[in-house]
mmCIF file of C-alpha atoms in Angstrom:
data_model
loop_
_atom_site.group_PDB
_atom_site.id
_atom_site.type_symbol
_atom_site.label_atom_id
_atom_site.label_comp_id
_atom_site.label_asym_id
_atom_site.label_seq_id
_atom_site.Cartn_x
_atom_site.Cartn_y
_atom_site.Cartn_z
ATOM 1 C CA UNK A 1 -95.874 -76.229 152.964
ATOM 2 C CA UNK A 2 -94.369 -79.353 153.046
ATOM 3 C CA UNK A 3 -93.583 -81.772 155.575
ATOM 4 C CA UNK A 4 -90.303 -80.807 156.898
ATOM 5 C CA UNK A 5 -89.542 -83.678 158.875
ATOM 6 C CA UNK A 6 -89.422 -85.587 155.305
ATOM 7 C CA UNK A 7 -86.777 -82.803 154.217
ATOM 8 C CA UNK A 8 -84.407 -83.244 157.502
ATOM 9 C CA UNK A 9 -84.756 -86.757 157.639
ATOM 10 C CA UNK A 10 -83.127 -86.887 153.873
ATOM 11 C CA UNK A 11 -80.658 -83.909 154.744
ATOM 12 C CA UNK A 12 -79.352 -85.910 157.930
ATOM 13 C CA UNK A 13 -79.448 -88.953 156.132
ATOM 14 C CA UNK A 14 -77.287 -88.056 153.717
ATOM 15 C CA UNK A 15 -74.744 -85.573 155.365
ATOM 16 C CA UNK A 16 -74.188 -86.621 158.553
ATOM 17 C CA UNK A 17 -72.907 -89.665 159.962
ATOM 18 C CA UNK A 18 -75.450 -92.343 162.156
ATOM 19 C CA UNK A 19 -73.531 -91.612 165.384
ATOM 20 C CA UNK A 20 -73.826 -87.850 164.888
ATOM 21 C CA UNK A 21 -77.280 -87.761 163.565
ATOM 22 C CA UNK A 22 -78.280 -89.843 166.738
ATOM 23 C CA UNK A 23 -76.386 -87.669 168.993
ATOM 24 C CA UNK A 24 -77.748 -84.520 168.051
ATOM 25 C CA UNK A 25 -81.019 -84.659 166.258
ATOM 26 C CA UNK A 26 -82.575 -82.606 168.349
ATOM 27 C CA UNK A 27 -80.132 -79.709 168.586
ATOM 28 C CA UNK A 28 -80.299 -79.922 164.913
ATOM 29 C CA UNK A 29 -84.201 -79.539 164.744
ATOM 30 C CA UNK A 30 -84.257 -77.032 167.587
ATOM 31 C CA UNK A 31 -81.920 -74.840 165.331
ATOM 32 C CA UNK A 32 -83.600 -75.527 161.951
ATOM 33 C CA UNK A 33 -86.873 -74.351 163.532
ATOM 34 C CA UNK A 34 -85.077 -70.873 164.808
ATOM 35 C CA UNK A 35 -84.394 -70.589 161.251
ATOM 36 C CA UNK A 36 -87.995 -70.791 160.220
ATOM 37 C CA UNK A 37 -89.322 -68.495 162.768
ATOM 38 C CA UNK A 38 -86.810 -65.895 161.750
ATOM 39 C CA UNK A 39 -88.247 -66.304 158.317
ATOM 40 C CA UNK A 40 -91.824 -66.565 159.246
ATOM 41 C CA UNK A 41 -91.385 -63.499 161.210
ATOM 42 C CA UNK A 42 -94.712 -61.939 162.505
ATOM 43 C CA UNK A 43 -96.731 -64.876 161.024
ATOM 44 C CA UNK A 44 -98.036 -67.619 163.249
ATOM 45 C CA UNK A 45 -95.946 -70.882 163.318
ATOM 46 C CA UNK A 46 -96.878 -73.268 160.912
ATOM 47 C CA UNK A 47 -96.437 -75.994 163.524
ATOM 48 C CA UNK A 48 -94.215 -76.282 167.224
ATOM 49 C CA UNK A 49 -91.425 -77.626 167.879
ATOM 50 C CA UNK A 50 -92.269 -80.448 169.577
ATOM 51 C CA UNK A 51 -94.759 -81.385 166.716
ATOM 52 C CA UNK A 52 -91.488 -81.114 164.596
ATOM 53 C CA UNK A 53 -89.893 -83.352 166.875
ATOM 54 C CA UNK A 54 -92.248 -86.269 166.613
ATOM 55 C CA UNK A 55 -92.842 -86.046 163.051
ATOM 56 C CA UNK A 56 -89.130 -86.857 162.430
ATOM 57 C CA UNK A 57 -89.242 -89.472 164.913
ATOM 58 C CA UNK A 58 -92.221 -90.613 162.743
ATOM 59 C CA UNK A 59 -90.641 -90.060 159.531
ATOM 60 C CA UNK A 60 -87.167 -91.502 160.393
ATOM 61 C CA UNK A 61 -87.433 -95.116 159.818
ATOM 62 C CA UNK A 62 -89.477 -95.132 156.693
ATOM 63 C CA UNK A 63 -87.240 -92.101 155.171
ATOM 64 C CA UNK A 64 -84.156 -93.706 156.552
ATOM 65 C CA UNK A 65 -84.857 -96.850 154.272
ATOM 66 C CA UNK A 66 -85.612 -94.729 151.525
ATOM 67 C CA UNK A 67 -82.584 -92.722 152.011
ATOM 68 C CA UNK A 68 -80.257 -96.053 151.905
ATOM 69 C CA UNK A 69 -82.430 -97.335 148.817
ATOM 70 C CA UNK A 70 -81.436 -94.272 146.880
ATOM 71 C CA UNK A 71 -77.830 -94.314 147.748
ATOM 72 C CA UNK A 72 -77.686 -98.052 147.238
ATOM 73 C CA UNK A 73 -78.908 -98.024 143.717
ATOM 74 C CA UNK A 74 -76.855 -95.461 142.855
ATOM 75 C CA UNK A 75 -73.783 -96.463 143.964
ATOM 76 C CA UNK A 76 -73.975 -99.473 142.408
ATOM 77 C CA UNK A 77 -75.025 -98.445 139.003
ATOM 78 C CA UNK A 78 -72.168 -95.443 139.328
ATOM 79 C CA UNK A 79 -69.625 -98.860 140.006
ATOM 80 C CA UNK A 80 -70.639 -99.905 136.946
ATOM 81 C CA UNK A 81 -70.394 -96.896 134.706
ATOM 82 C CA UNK A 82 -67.117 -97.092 131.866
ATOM 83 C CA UNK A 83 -66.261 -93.248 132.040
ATOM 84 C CA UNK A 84 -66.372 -90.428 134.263
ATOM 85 C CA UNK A 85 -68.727 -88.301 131.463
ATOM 86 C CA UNK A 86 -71.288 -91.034 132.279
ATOM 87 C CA UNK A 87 -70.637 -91.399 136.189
ATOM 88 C CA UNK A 88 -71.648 -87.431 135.381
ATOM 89 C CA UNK A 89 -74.379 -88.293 133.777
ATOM 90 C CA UNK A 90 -75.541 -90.780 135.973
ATOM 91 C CA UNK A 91 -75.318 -88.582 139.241
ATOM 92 C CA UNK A 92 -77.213 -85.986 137.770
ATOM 93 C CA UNK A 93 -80.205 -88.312 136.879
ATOM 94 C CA UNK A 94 -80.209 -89.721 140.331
ATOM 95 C CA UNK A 95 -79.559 -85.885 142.096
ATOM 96 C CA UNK A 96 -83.006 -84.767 139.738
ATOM 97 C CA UNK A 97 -85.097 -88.118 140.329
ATOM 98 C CA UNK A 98 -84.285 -87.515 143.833
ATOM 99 C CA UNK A 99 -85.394 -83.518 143.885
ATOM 100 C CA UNK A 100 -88.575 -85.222 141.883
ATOM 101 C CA UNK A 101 -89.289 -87.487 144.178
ATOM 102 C CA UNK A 102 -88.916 -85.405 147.399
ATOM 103 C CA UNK A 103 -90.641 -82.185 146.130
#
């Protein structure tokens, strides 16, 4: 497994807005971990919840800039794209350097 403080901070990053993100972080976390015990079921828990909460508080400034980078670059290179077959084409590159990237 992954680090999925890396995956959140991304997720949030990208879907929510900066005041709700800050505002409820934590709920967020507290229910994405629910969802991982209810799929880890019997097993032991790969990690707690409060070791999920400080490795997004770890993880947030570095993947926050990383985030922005990302989004950035691709909005500006969408800006300058003649047609909306290659504003296509370029979202799709950035959506599967992204995946790359974060996998």
């Amino acid at each position: 497994m992954g680090c999925p403080a890396n995956d959140l901070v991304r997720l949030f990053g990208t879907c929510l807005s900066g005041r709700y993100r800050q505002q409820h972080w934590e709920e967020l976390l507290q229910r994405f971990y629910e969802y991982l015990a209810e799929e880890v079921g019997n097993n032991k828990m790969p990690f707690t919840l409060d070791q999920l909460k400080e490795s997004y508080r770890r993880v947030l400034p570095v993947g926050t800039f990383l985030v922005l980078a990302t989004v950035a670059a691709f909005f500006d290179e969408l800006s300058n794209c003649p047609d909306e077959d290659k504003k296509k084409e370029v979202a799709c590159q950035y959506m599967q350097a992204d995946y790359n990237v974060w996998k």
